[in-house]
Amino acid sequence: MNPTYDFSGRTAFVTGAARGMGLAAATGFAEAGANVALVDRDPDELETVVARFTEAGHKAIGITCDVTEESQVKQAVERAVAEFGSLDMAFNNAGIQADATELADISLDDFDHMQSINLRGIFACMKYELIQMREQESGAIVNNSSLGGFVGVPGRATYHAAKHGVHGLTKTAGLDYAARGIRVNAVAPGIIDTPMVADMKNAEEGVIEDMMRDVPIKRLGRAEEVAAAVLWLCSDASSFVVGHVIAVDGGYVAR
Ligand SMILES: NC(=O)c1ccc[n+]([C@@H]2O[C@H](COP(=O)([O-])OP(=O)(O)OC[C@H]3O[C@@H](n4cnc5c(N)ncnc54)[C@H](O)[C@@H]3O)[C@@H](O)[C@H]2O)c1
């Protein structure tokens, strides 16, 4: 049981929940007593993870959903509500990274693909979560941005464009719903030790070592350290925090 939060009776909806930061946040919600809808496009990983949650005594369901498909997102939110009766907390986290490429060499298809998951996918999830939360007149949404939502990094135009867009969605939705019992915020992780970063290490030699030179705390972050901020933003402890993006990055954007 989580000693800090009691989310009993509340429902959390987490995208990209099969691994990495999504899995860490879903675990945190479950340990704090929430009903958890784990949403991911990877059905096999999802099945394994949900079985582990159930064995541990958590109330969890797995929903296979590609966030680029509006109808699947709509169904995923509706399924979570049908199963648990409400939608109280959402972590819109599913995202991808791309190999570093200078802008002139990036195809428009690659640009669109990145936006379809990392920006449009977040928008689609927010839209259907907010339809439900608007009805309830309550809820907390946290989007997963990145240090890439604050700064540019050479070769990462499509990713950073999407993450800057996530900040715009977060702030605007925060304002749209602040007076209606719904808070929308975001986290902006630095370089976090997840399978995504392992994939980047394998794809591009030295890429993480290069980025680490700019990390004041001089280590990778842990998925649980980001999940801690997500849980806080979903809890009543952050009841006056609206439209804000919290950097969880070991000091990267403070430089
Ligand atoms: N790892 C980092 O250093 C880092 C830093 C800043 C921000 N982020 C952001 O954090 C989020 C999670 O990153 P991570 O490192 O945990 O990634 P990860 O690759 O380890 O996990 C991502 C999960 O999202 C799922 N997913 C991907 N595309 C999907 C789609 N279209 N529909 C549904 N599910 C999908 C994957 O199947 C996977 O389970 C991403 O938005 C990423 O951009 C990561």
PDB file of N, CA and C in Angstrom, residues 20 23 39 56 106 151-152 159 165 187 191 196 203 206 213 217 245 253:
ATOM      1  N   GLY A  20       7.916   1.103 -18.940  1.00  0.00           N
ATOM      2  CA  GLY A  20       8.459   2.447 -18.724  1.00  0.00           C
ATOM      3  C   GLY A  20       7.677   3.268 -17.708  1.00  0.00           C
ATOM      4  N   LEU A  23       3.995   2.259 -16.914  1.00  0.00           N
ATOM      5  CA  LEU A  23       3.885   1.131 -15.987  1.00  0.00           C
ATOM      6  C   LEU A  23       4.183   1.586 -14.557  1.00  0.00           C
ATOM      7  N   VAL A  39      -3.639   0.948 -20.530  1.00  0.00           N
ATOM      8  CA  VAL A  39      -3.941   1.080 -21.956  1.00  0.00           C
ATOM      9  C   VAL A  39      -2.626   1.074 -22.733  1.00  0.00           C
ATOM     10  N   ALA A  56      -1.217  -9.418  -7.639  1.00  0.00           N
ATOM     11  CA  ALA A  56      -0.848  -8.604  -6.464  1.00  0.00           C
ATOM     12  C   ALA A  56      -2.082  -8.080  -5.732  1.00  0.00           C
ATOM     13  N   ILE A 106      14.184  15.278 -42.844  1.00  0.00           N
ATOM     14  CA  ILE A 106      13.023  14.579 -42.270  1.00  0.00           C
ATOM     15  C   ILE A 106      11.875  14.630 -43.273  1.00  0.00           C
ATOM     16  N   VAL A 151      12.861  22.965 -24.520  1.00  0.00           N
ATOM     17  CA  VAL A 151      14.068  23.374 -25.255  1.00  0.00           C
ATOM     18  C   VAL A 151      14.154  22.616 -26.577  1.00  0.00           C
ATOM     19  N   GLY A 152      15.038  23.058 -27.456  1.00  0.00           N
ATOM     20  CA  GLY A 152      15.347  22.302 -28.663  1.00  0.00           C
ATOM     21  C   GLY A 152      16.593  21.463 -28.441  1.00  0.00           C
ATOM     22  N   TYR A 159      10.019  15.457 -32.582  1.00  0.00           N
ATOM     23  CA  TYR A 159       9.703  15.122 -31.174  1.00  0.00           C
ATOM     24  C   TYR A 159       9.488  16.397 -30.362  1.00  0.00           C
ATOM     25  N   GLY A 165       3.899  21.246 -28.319  1.00  0.00           N
ATOM     26  CA  GLY A 165       2.442  21.243 -28.515  1.00  0.00           C
ATOM     27  C   GLY A 165       1.702  20.712 -27.303  1.00  0.00           C
ATOM     28  N   VAL A 187       3.838  16.613 -16.779  1.00  0.00           N
ATOM     29  CA  VAL A 187       5.207  16.436 -16.306  1.00  0.00           C
ATOM     30  C   VAL A 187       6.127  16.486 -17.522  1.00  0.00           C
ATOM     31  N   ILE A 191      16.057  12.700 -18.863  1.00  0.00           N
ATOM     32  CA  ILE A 191      16.443  11.407 -19.461  1.00  0.00           C
ATOM     33  C   ILE A 191      16.209  10.326 -18.406  1.00  0.00           C
ATOM     34  N   MET A 196      12.570   2.883 -23.651  1.00  0.00           N
ATOM     35  CA  MET A 196      12.758   3.844 -24.750  1.00  0.00           C
ATOM     36  C   MET A 196      14.213   4.305 -24.819  1.00  0.00           C
ATOM     37  N   ALA A 203      20.236   2.145 -30.832  1.00  0.00           N
ATOM     38  CA  ALA A 203      20.119   2.678 -32.197  1.00  0.00           C
ATOM     39  C   ALA A 203      21.232   3.673 -32.525  1.00  0.00           C
ATOM     40  N   GLY A 206      26.486   6.336 -28.273  1.00  0.00           N
ATOM     41  CA  GLY A 206      26.957   7.543 -27.582  1.00  0.00           C
ATOM     42  C   GLY A 206      25.896   8.609 -27.376  1.00  0.00           C
ATOM     43  N   ARG A 213      25.858  14.771 -20.445  1.00  0.00           N
ATOM     44  CA  ARG A 213      26.766  15.886 -20.101  1.00  0.00           C
ATOM     45  C   ARG A 213      25.977  17.118 -19.649  1.00  0.00           C
ATOM     46  N   ILE A 217      22.354  16.630 -12.336  1.00  0.00           N
ATOM     47  CA  ILE A 217      22.359  15.639 -11.249  1.00  0.00           C
ATOM     48  C   ILE A 217      23.257  14.444 -11.566  1.00  0.00           C
ATOM     49  N   VAL A 245       3.408  22.740 -16.059  1.00  0.00           N
ATOM     50  CA  VAL A 245       4.284  21.645 -16.503  1.00  0.00           C
ATOM     51  C   VAL A 245       5.451  21.552 -15.524  1.00  0.00           C
ATOM     52  N   VAL A 253      16.545  21.610 -17.463  1.00  0.00           N
ATOM     53  CA  VAL A 253      16.051  22.880 -18.027  1.00  0.00           C
ATOM     54  C   VAL A 253      16.299  24.074 -17.093  1.00  0.00           C
TER      55      VAL A 253
END
